[in-house]
Coordinates of C-alpha atoms in Angstrom, one line a residue:
X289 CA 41.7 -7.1 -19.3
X290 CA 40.2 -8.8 -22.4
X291 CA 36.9 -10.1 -22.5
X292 CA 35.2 -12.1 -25.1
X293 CA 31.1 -11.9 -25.2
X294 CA 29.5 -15.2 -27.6
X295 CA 26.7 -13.8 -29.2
X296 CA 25.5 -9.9 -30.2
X297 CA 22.2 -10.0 -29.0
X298 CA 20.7 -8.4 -26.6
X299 CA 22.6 -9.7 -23.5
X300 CA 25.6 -9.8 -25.8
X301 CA 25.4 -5.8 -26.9
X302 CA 24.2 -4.9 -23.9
X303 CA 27.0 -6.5 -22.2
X304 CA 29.8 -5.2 -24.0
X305 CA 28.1 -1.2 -24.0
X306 CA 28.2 -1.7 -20.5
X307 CA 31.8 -2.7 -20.5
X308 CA 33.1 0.2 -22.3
X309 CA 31.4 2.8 -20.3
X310 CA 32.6 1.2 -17.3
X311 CA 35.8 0.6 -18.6
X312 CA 37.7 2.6 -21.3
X313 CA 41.0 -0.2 -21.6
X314 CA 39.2 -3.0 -21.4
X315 CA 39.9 -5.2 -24.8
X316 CA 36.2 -6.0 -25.8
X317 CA 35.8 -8.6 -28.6
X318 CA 32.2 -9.7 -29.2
X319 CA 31.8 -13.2 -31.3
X320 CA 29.2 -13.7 -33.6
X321 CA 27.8 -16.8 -35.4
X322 CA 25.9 -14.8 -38.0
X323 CA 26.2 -11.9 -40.3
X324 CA 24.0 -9.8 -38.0
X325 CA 24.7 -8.1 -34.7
X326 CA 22.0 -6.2 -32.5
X327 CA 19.2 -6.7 -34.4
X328 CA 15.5 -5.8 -32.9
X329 CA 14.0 -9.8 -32.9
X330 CA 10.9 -9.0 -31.5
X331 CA 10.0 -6.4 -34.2
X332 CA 10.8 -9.1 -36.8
X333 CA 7.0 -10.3 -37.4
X334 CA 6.2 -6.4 -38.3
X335 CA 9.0 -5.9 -40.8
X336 CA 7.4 -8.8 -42.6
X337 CA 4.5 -7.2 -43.2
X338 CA 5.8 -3.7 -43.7
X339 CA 4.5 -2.7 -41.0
X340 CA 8.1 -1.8 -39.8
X341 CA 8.8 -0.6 -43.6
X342 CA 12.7 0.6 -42.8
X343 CA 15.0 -2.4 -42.7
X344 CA 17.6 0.1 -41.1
X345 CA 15.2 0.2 -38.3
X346 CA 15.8 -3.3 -37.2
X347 CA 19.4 -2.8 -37.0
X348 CA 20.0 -1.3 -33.4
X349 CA 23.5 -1.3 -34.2
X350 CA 26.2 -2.4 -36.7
X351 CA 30.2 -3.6 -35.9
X352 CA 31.3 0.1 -37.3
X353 CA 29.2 1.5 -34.4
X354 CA 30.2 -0.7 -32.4
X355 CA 33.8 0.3 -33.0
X356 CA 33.6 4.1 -33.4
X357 CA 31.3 4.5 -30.5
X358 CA 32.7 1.6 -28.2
X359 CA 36.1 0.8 -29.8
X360 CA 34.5 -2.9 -29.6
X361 CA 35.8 -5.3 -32.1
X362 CA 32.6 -7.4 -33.8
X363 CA 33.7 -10.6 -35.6
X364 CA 30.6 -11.8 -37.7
X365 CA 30.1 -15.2 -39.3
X366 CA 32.3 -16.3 -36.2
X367 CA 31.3 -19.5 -34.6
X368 CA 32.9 -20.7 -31.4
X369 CA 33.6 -24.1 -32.0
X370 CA 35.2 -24.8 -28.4
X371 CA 36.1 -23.4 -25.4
X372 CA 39.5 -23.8 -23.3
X373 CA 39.5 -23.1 -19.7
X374 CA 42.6 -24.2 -19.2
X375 CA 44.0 -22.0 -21.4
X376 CA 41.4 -19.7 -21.4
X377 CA 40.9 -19.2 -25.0
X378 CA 38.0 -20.2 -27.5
X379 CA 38.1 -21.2 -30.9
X380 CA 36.3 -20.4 -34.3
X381 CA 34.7 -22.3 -36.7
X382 CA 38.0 -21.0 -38.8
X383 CA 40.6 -22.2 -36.5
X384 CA 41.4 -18.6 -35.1
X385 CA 42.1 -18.3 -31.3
X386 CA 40.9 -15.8 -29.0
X387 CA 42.1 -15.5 -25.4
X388 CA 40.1 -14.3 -22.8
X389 CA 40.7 -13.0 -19.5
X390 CA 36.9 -13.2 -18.7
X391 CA 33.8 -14.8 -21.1
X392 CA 30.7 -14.2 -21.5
X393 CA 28.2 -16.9 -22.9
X394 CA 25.0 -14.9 -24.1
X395 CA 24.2 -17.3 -27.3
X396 CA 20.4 -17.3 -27.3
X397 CA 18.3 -19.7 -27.9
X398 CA 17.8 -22.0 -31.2
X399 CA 14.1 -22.2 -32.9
X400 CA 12.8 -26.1 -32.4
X401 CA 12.5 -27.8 -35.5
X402 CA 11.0 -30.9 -35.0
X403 CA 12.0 -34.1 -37.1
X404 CA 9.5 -34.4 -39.5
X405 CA 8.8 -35.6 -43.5
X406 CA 9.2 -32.4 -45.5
X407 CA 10.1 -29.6 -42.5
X408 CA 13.4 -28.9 -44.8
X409 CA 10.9 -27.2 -47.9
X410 CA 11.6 -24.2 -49.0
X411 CA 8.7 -22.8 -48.1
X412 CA 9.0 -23.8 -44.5
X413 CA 10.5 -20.8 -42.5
X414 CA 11.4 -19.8 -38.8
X415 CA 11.2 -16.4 -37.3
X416 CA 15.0 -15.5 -35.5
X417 CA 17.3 -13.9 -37.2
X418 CA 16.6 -10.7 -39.9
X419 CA 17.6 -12.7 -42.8
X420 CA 15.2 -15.2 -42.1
X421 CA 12.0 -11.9 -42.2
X422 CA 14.3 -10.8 -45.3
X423 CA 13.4 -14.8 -46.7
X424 CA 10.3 -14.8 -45.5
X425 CA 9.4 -11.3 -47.3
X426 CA 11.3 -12.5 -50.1
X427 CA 9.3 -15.7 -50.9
X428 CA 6.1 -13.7 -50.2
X429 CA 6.6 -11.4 -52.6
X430 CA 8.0 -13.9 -55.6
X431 CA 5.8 -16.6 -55.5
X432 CA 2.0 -15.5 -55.0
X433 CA 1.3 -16.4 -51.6
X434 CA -2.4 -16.8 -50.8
X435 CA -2.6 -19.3 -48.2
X436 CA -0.2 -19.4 -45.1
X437 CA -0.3 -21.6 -42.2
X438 CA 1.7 -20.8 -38.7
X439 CA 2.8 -23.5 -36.3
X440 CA 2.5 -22.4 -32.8
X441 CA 0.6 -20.2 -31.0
X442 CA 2.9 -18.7 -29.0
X443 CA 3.9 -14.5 -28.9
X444 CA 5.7 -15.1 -32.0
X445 CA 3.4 -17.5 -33.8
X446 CA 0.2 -15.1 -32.7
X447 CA 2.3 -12.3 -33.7
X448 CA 3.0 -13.6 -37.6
X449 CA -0.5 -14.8 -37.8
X450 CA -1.8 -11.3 -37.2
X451 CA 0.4 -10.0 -40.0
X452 CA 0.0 -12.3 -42.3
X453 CA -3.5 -11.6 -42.4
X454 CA -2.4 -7.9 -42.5
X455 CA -1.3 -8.8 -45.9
X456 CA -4.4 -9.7 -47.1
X457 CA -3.3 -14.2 -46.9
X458 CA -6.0 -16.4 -46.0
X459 CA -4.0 -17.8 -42.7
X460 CA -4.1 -20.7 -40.3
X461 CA -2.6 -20.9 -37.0
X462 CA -2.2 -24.4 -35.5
X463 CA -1.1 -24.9 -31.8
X464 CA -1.1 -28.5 -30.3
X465 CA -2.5 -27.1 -26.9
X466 CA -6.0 -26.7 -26.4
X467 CA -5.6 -22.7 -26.9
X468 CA -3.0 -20.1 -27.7
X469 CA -0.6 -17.7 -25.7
X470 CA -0.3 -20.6 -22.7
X471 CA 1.2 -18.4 -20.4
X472 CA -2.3 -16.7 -19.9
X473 CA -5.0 -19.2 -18.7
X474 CA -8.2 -19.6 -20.9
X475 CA -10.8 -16.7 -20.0
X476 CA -7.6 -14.1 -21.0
X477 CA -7.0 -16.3 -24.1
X478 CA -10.8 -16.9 -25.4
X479 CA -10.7 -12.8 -26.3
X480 CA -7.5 -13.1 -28.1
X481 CA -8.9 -16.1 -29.7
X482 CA -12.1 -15.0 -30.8
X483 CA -10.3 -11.6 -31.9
X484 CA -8.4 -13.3 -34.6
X485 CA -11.3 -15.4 -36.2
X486 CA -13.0 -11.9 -36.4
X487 CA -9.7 -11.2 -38.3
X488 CA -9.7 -13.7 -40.6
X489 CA -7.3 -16.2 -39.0
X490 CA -8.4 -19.7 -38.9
X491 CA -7.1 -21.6 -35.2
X492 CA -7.0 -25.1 -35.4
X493 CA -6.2 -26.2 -31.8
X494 CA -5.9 -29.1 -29.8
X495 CA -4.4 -31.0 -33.2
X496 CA -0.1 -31.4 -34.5
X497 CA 1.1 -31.5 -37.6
X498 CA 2.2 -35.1 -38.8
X499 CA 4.3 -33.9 -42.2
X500 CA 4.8 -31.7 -45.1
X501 CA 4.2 -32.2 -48.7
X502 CA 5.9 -29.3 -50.9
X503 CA 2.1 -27.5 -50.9
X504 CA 0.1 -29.7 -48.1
X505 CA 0.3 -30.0 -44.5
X506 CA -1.0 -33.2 -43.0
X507 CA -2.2 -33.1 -39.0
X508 CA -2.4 -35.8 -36.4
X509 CA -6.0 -35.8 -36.7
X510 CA -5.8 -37.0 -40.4
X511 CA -6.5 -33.4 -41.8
X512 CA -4.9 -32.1 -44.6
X513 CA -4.1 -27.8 -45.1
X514 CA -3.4 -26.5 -48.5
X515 CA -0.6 -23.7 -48.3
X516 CA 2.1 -22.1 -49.9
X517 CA 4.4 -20.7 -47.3
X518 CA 4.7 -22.3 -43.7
X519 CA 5.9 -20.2 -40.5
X520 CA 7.4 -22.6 -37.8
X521 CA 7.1 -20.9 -34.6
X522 CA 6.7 -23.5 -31.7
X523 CA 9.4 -22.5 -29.0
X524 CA 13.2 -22.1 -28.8
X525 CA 15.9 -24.2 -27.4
X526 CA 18.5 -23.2 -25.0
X527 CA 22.0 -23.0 -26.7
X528 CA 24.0 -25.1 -24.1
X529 CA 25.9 -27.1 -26.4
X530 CA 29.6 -25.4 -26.3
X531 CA 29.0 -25.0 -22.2
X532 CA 28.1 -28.4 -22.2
X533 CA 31.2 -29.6 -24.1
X534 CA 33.3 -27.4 -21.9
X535 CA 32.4 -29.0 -18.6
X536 CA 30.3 -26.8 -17.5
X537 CA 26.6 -27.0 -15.3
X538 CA 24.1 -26.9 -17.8
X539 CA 20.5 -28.4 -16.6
X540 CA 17.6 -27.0 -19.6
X541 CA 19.9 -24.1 -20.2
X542 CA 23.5 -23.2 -18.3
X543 CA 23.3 -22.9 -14.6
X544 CA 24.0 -19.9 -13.3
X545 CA 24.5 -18.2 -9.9
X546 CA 23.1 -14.5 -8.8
X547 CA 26.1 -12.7 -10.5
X548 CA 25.4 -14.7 -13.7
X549 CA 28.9 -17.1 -13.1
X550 CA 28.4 -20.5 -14.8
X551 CA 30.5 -23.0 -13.0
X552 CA 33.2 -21.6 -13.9
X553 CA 34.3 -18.3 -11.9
X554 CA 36.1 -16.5 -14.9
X555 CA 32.6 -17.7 -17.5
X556 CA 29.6 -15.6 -17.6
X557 CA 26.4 -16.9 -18.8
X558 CA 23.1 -14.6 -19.5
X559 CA 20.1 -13.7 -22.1
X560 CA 17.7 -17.5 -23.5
X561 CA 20.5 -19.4 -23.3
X562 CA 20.3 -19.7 -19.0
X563 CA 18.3 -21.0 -16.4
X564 CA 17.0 -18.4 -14.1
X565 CA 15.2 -18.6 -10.6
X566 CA 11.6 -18.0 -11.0
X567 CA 10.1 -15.1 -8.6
X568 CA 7.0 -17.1 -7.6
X569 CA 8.5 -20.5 -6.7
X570 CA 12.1 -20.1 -6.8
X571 CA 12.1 -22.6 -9.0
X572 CA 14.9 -22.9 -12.2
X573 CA 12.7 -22.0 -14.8
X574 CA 13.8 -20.7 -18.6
X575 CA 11.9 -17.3 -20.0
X576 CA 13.2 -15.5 -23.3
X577 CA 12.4 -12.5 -23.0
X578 CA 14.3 -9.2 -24.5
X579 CA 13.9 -7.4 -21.1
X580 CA 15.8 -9.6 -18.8
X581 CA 18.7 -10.4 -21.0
X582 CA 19.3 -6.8 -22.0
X583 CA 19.9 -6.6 -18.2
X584 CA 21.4 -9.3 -17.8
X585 CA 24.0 -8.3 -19.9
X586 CA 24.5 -5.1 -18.0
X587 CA 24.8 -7.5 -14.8
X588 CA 27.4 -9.2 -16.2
X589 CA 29.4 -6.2 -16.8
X590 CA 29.2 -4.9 -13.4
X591 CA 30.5 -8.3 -12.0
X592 CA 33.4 -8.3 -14.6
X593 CA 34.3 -5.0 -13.3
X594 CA 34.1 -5.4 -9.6
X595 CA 30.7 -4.1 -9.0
X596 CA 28.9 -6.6 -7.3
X597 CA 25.5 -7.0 -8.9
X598 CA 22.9 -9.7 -8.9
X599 CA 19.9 -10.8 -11.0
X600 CA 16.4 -10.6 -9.1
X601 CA 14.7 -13.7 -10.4
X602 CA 12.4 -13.2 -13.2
X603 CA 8.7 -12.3 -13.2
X604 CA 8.0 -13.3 -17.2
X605 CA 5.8 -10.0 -17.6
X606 CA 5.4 -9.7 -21.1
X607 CA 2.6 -8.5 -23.4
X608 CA 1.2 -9.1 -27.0
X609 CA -0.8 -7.1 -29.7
X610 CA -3.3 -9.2 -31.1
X611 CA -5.0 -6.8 -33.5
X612 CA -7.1 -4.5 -31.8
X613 CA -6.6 -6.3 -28.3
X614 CA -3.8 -6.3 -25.7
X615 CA -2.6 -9.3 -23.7
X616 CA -0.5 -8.9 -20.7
X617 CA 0.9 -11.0 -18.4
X618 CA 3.0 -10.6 -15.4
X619 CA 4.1 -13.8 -12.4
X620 CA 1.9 -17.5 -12.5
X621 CA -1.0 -18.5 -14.3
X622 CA -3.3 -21.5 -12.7
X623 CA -1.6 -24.2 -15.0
X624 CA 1.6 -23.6 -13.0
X625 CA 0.2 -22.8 -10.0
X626 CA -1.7 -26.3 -10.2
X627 CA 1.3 -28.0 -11.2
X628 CA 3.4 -26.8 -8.5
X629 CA 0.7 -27.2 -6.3
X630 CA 0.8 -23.5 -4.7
X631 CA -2.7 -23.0 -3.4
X632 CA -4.4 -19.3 -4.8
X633 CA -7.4 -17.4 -5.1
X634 CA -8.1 -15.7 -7.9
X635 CA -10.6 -12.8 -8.8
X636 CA -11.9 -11.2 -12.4
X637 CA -12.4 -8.1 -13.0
X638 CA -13.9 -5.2 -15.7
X639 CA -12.1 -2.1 -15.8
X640 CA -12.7 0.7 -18.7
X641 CA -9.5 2.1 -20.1
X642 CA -11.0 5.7 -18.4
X643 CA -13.7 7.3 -17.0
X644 CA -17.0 6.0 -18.4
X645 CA -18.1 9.2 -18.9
X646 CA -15.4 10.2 -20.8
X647 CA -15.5 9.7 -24.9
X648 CA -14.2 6.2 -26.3
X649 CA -13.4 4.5 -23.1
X650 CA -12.7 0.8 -23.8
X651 CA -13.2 -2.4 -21.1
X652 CA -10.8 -4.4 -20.3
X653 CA -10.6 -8.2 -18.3
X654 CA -8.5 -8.1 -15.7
X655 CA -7.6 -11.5 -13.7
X656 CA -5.3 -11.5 -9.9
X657 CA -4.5 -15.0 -8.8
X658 CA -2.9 -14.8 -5.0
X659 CA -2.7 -17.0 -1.6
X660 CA -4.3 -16.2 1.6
X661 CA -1.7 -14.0 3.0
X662 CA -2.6 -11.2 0.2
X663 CA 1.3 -12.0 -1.5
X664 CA 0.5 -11.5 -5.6
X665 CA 0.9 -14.7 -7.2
X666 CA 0.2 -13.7 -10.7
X667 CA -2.1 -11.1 -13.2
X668 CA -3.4 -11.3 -16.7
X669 CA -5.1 -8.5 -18.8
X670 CA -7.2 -7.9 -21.9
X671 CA -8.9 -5.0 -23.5
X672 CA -8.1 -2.2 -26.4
X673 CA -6.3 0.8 -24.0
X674 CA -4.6 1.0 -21.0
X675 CA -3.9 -2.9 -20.1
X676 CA -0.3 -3.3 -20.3
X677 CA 0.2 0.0 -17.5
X678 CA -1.9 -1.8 -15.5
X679 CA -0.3 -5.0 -15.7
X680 CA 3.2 -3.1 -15.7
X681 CA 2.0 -1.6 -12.5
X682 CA 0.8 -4.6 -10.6
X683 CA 4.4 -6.1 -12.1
X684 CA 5.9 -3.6 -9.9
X685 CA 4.1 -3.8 -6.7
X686 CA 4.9 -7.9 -6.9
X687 CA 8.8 -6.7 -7.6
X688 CA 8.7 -5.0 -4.5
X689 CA 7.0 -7.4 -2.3
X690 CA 3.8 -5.5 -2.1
X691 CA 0.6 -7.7 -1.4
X692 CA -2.9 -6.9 -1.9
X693 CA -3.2 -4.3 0.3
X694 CA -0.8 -2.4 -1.6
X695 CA -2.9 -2.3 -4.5
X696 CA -5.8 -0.9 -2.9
X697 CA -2.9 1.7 -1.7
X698 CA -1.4 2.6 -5.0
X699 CA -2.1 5.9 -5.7
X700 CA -1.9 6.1 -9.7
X701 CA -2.5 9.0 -12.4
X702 CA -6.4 10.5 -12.6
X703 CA -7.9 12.4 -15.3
X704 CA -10.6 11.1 -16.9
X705 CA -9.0 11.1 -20.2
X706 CA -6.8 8.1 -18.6
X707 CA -8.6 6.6 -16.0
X708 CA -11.0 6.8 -13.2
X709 CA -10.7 8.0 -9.2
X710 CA -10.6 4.1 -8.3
X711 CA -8.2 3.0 -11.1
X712 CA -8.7 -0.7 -12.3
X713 CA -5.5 -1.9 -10.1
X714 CA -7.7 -0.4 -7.3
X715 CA -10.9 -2.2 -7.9
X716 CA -8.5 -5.6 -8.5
X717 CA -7.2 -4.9 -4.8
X718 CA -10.6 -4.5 -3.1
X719 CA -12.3 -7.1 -4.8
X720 CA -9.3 -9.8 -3.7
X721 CA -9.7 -8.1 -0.5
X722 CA -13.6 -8.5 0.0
X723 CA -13.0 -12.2 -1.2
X724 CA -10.0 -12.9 1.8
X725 CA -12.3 -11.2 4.7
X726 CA -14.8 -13.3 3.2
X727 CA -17.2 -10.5 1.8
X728 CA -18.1 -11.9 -0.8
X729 CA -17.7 -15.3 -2.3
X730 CA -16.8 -15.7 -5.9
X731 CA -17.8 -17.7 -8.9
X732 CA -16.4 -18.6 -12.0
X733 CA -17.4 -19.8 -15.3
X734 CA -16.6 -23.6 -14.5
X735 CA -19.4 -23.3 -11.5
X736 CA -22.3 -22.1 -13.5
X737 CA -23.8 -25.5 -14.1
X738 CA -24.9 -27.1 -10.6
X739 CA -26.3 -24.0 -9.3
X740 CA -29.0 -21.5 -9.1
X741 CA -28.6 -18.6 -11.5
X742 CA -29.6 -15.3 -10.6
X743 CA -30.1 -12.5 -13.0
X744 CA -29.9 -9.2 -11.1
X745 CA -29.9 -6.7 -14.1
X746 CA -33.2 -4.8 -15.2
X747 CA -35.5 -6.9 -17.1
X748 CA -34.8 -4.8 -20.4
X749 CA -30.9 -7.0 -20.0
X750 CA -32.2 -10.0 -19.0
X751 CA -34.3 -10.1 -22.0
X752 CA -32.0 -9.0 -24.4
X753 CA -29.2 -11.7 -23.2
X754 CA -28.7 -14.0 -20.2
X755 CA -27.2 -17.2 -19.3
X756 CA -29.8 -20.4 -20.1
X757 CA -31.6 -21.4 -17.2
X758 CA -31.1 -17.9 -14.9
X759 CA -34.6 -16.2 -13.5
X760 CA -34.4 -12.4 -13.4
X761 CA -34.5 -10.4 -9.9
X762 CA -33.2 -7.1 -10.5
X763 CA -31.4 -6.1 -7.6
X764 CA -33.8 -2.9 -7.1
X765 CA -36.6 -5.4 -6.3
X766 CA -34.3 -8.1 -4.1
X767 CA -35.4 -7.3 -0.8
X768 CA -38.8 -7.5 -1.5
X769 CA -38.6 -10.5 -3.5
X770 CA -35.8 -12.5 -1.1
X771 CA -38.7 -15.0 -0.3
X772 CA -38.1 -16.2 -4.1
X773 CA -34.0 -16.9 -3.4
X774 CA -33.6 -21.1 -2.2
X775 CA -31.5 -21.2 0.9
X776 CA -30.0 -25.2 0.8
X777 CA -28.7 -24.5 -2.8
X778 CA -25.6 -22.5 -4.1
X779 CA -27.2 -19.6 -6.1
X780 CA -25.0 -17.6 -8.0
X781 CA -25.9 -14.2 -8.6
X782 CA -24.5 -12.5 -12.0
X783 CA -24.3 -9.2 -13.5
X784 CA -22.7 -7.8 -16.6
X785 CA -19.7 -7.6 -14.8
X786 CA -19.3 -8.6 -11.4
X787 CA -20.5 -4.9 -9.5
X788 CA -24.1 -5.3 -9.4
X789 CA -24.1 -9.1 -8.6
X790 CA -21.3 -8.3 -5.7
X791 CA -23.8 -5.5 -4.2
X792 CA -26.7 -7.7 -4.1
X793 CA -24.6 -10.8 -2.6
X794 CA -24.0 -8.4 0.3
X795 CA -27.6 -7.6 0.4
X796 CA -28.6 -11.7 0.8
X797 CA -25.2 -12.1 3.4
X798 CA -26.8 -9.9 5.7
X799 CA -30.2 -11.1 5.7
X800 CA -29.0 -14.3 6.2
X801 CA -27.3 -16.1 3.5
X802 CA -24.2 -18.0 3.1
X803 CA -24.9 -19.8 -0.1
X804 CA -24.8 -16.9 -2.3
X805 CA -21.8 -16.5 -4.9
X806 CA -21.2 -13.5 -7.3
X807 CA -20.0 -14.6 -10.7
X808 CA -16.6 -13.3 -11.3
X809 CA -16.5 -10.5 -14.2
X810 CA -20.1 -11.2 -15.2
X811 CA -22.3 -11.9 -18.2
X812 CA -19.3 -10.2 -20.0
X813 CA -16.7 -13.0 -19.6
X814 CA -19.2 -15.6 -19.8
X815 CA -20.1 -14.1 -23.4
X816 CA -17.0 -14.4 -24.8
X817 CA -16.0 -18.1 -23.5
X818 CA -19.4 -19.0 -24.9
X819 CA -18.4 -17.8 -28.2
X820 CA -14.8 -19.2 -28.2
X821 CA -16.3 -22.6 -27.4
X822 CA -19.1 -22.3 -30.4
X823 CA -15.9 -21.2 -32.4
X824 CA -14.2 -24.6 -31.4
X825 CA -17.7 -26.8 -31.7
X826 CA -17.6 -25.3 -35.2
X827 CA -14.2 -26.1 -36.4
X828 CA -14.8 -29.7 -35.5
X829 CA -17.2 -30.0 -37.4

């Protein structure tokens, strides 16, 4: 049998390892457009700062592994220019034919480059391939950068930004949406925000860039940037084009069933350059990420060899360093849940990395958005230690159908080195659980305005920080003082994070009350939206 695999990425590789090992005389030829093959993308942004010092490192493999290990033939600099089906070869940018029993599309995805005045400077770059960090590192070091700017605040723009700064250049990052990382909704992105201004990074949000000059950078807004190197970084493009001129289903990217088929029976299509069915919504939705294509790839293999296998639907859990912070994401945030109009609840949460008591334990913001029957819609983390396990963890539970309940069930690792006898994935569970049985009614940031704010921290907090407007009943004087609490108002209650304010809405439920709310991850959260949205007053100005 002989099978051809477009592409050497990571559903390419993976594809074609798995081939060999399942099969020892299949003819494997892998097809690449460029001179590299099974290169480590996402650690790209850290070789550009030396933070990954080894270019060796990035290589996972080479074509003379790939032949002495896998007898797999690796053609680089080898475009397919077209594909026959009736013939059931392909063709090369150099004329050369390759015939094919089965093939497997795993191409990737292009980085957009928008058509505007100057994006062809020199010093305009894109973050894909290993040459282009090798450019990037290149130009740094021979032309006395000081001023960089990023475009897009996406994982890879975020990422760049971060070590740019790392190399001691004054750096912007601008990002057309009103904040960064947009598959985490704002409370998650506001600490990743306000972490990279305390690093140095300017974010100019909210605003597009209109052109380039060789050494300025004018915005939509009329704004003009000084720098000296630019990074573009604001999404990728399926690569459908050579499906597309072959006849086959493409949509956003090439349409796929459960075994990976494209329309075609005897074509194979996997890794950014296909359409895959979201796990929330079942939705066709497209998510590059390394994790899926890699299995993908070893999907695609299986089905080749007669092993029926299918692909689960993807859950776009993914996570981010942002300096000293973590980001983590797994399922829907609230954007998409509003756009596809899938009702939720969602709770906030503070969680230390371990047990309090415990040396150098760290807190972390942790957000659960799910429907009234308890199924796990989506989850978002933030903190220094610890975040993506727990995310990883509640990625897991949603894989396997598991609903609320389940995470109030999971029994996870205790010491207090690495976390505490109800771990955070716990305390997530029960407090969605109180709010379905209706024990406690929660509010959020966006609610604090037409209400009644309670402070129910000692009077030594209150008067050291509170939210404008809030009177102060510690929760150790409550009962006596329940008199003092308006019943034909909403009152929210609020803590420093969402404990003390939940206890004391239990108190005023059982005496009585049903217009009592708790504020959903405290004075905490509330603190550091606050300080994003100074940040952004600021920057206007």
């Amino acid at each position: 049998m002989k099978v051809v695999i477009i592409g050497g990425g990571a559903c390419g590789a993976s594809c074609a390892a798995r081939l060999r090992r399942l099969d020892e005389n299949c003819e494997i030829t892998i097809l690449e457009r460029t001179d590299e093959v099974s290169i480590a993308n996402c650690g790209l942004p850290y070789y550009c700062s030396g933070v990954i010092k080894d270019r060796e490192n990035i290589l996972v493999s080479t074509p003379a592994r790939f032949k002495n290990m896998f007898n797999i033939n690796v053609h680089l600099n080898s475009e397919v220019v077209e594909i026959n089906k009736k013939e059931k070869f392909v063709l090369t940018q150099t004329n050369v034919k390759f015939y094919y029993d089965k093939l497997v599309l795993a191409q990737g995805a292009n980085p957009i480059k928008p058509n505007l005045d100057g994006i062809n400077n020199k010093n305009i770059f894109s973050v894909r391939t290993l040459n282009d960090a090798d450019n990037i590192k290149n130009y740094i070091a021979q032309n006395n950068v000081k001023n960089a700017v990023v475009i897009g605040g996406g994982f890879i723009g975020v990422e760049m930004a971060e070590n740019l700064a790392h190399l001691n250049i004054d750096t912007k990052l601008i990002e057309l949406s009103d904040q960064i990382l947009t598959p985490v909704d704002k409370e998650i992105a506001s600490f990743a925000q306000n972490e990279m201004r305390a690093n140095g990074i300017e974010l100019i949000l909210s605003d597009g860039v209109k052109s380039f000059s060789h050494n300025e950078i004018e915005l939509s807004s009329g704004r003009k940037i000084p720098y000296n190197i630019a990074i573009l970084s604001i999404g990728v493009k399926p690569e459908i084009t050579l499906a597309q001129n072959a006849g086959l289903e493409v949509n956003r990217g090439i349409k796929v069933n459960d075994n990976l088929q494209t329309s075609d029976s005897d074509i194979y299509a996997g890794g950014d350059s296909i359409e895959v069915k979201s796990f929330i919504s079942d939705e066709d939705v497209l998510i590059p990420l390394a994790g899926p294509a890699n299995r993908q790839g070893r999907i695609i293999a299986d089905n080749i060899c007669g092993i029926n296998s299918t692909y689960k639907k993807s859950q776009g859990t993914s996570v981010l360093k942002v300096f000293d912070y973590t980001v983590a994401t797994t399922g829907y945030n609230e954007k998409l849940l509003q756009k596809e109009q899938i009702p939720y609840w969602k709770v906030l949460t503070v969680g230390n990395s371990h047990a309090g008591y415990y040396p150098d334990a760290t807190p972390s913001l942790f957000k659960l958005l799910f429907n009234t029957e308890g199924e796990i819609l989506g989850a978002q983390a933030v903190g220094q230690k610890g975040v993506e396990k727990r995310i990883d963890v509640i990625a897991s539970v949603m894989r396997n159908n598991g609903k609320i309940q389940e995470l109030l069930d999971s029994e996870l690792c205790y010491a207090p080195p690495y976390s505490s006898a109800k771990d955070p994935v716990n305390i997530l569970g029960m407090c969605a659980d109180n709010v379905l049985r209706g024990f406690v009614k929660p509010a959020y940031y966006e609610d604090i305005q037409d209400a009644v704010l309670i402070d129910v921290r000692i009077p030594e907090s209150y008067k050291a920080k509170t939210i404008a407007g809030a009177i102060n009943i510690p929760i150790g004087e409550l009962r006596n003082r329940i008199d003092e609490i308006p019943k034909d108002k909403k009152v929210i209650l609020f803590c420093n994070t969402g404990y003390t304010s939940y206890l004391a809405s239990r108190i005023l439920v059982q005496h009585g009350f049903n217009n009592v709310y708790s504020l959903m991850a405290g004075i905490k959260l509330y603190n550091e939206i606050q300080r994003d949205k100074e940040a952004k007053v600021k920057n206007l100005i």
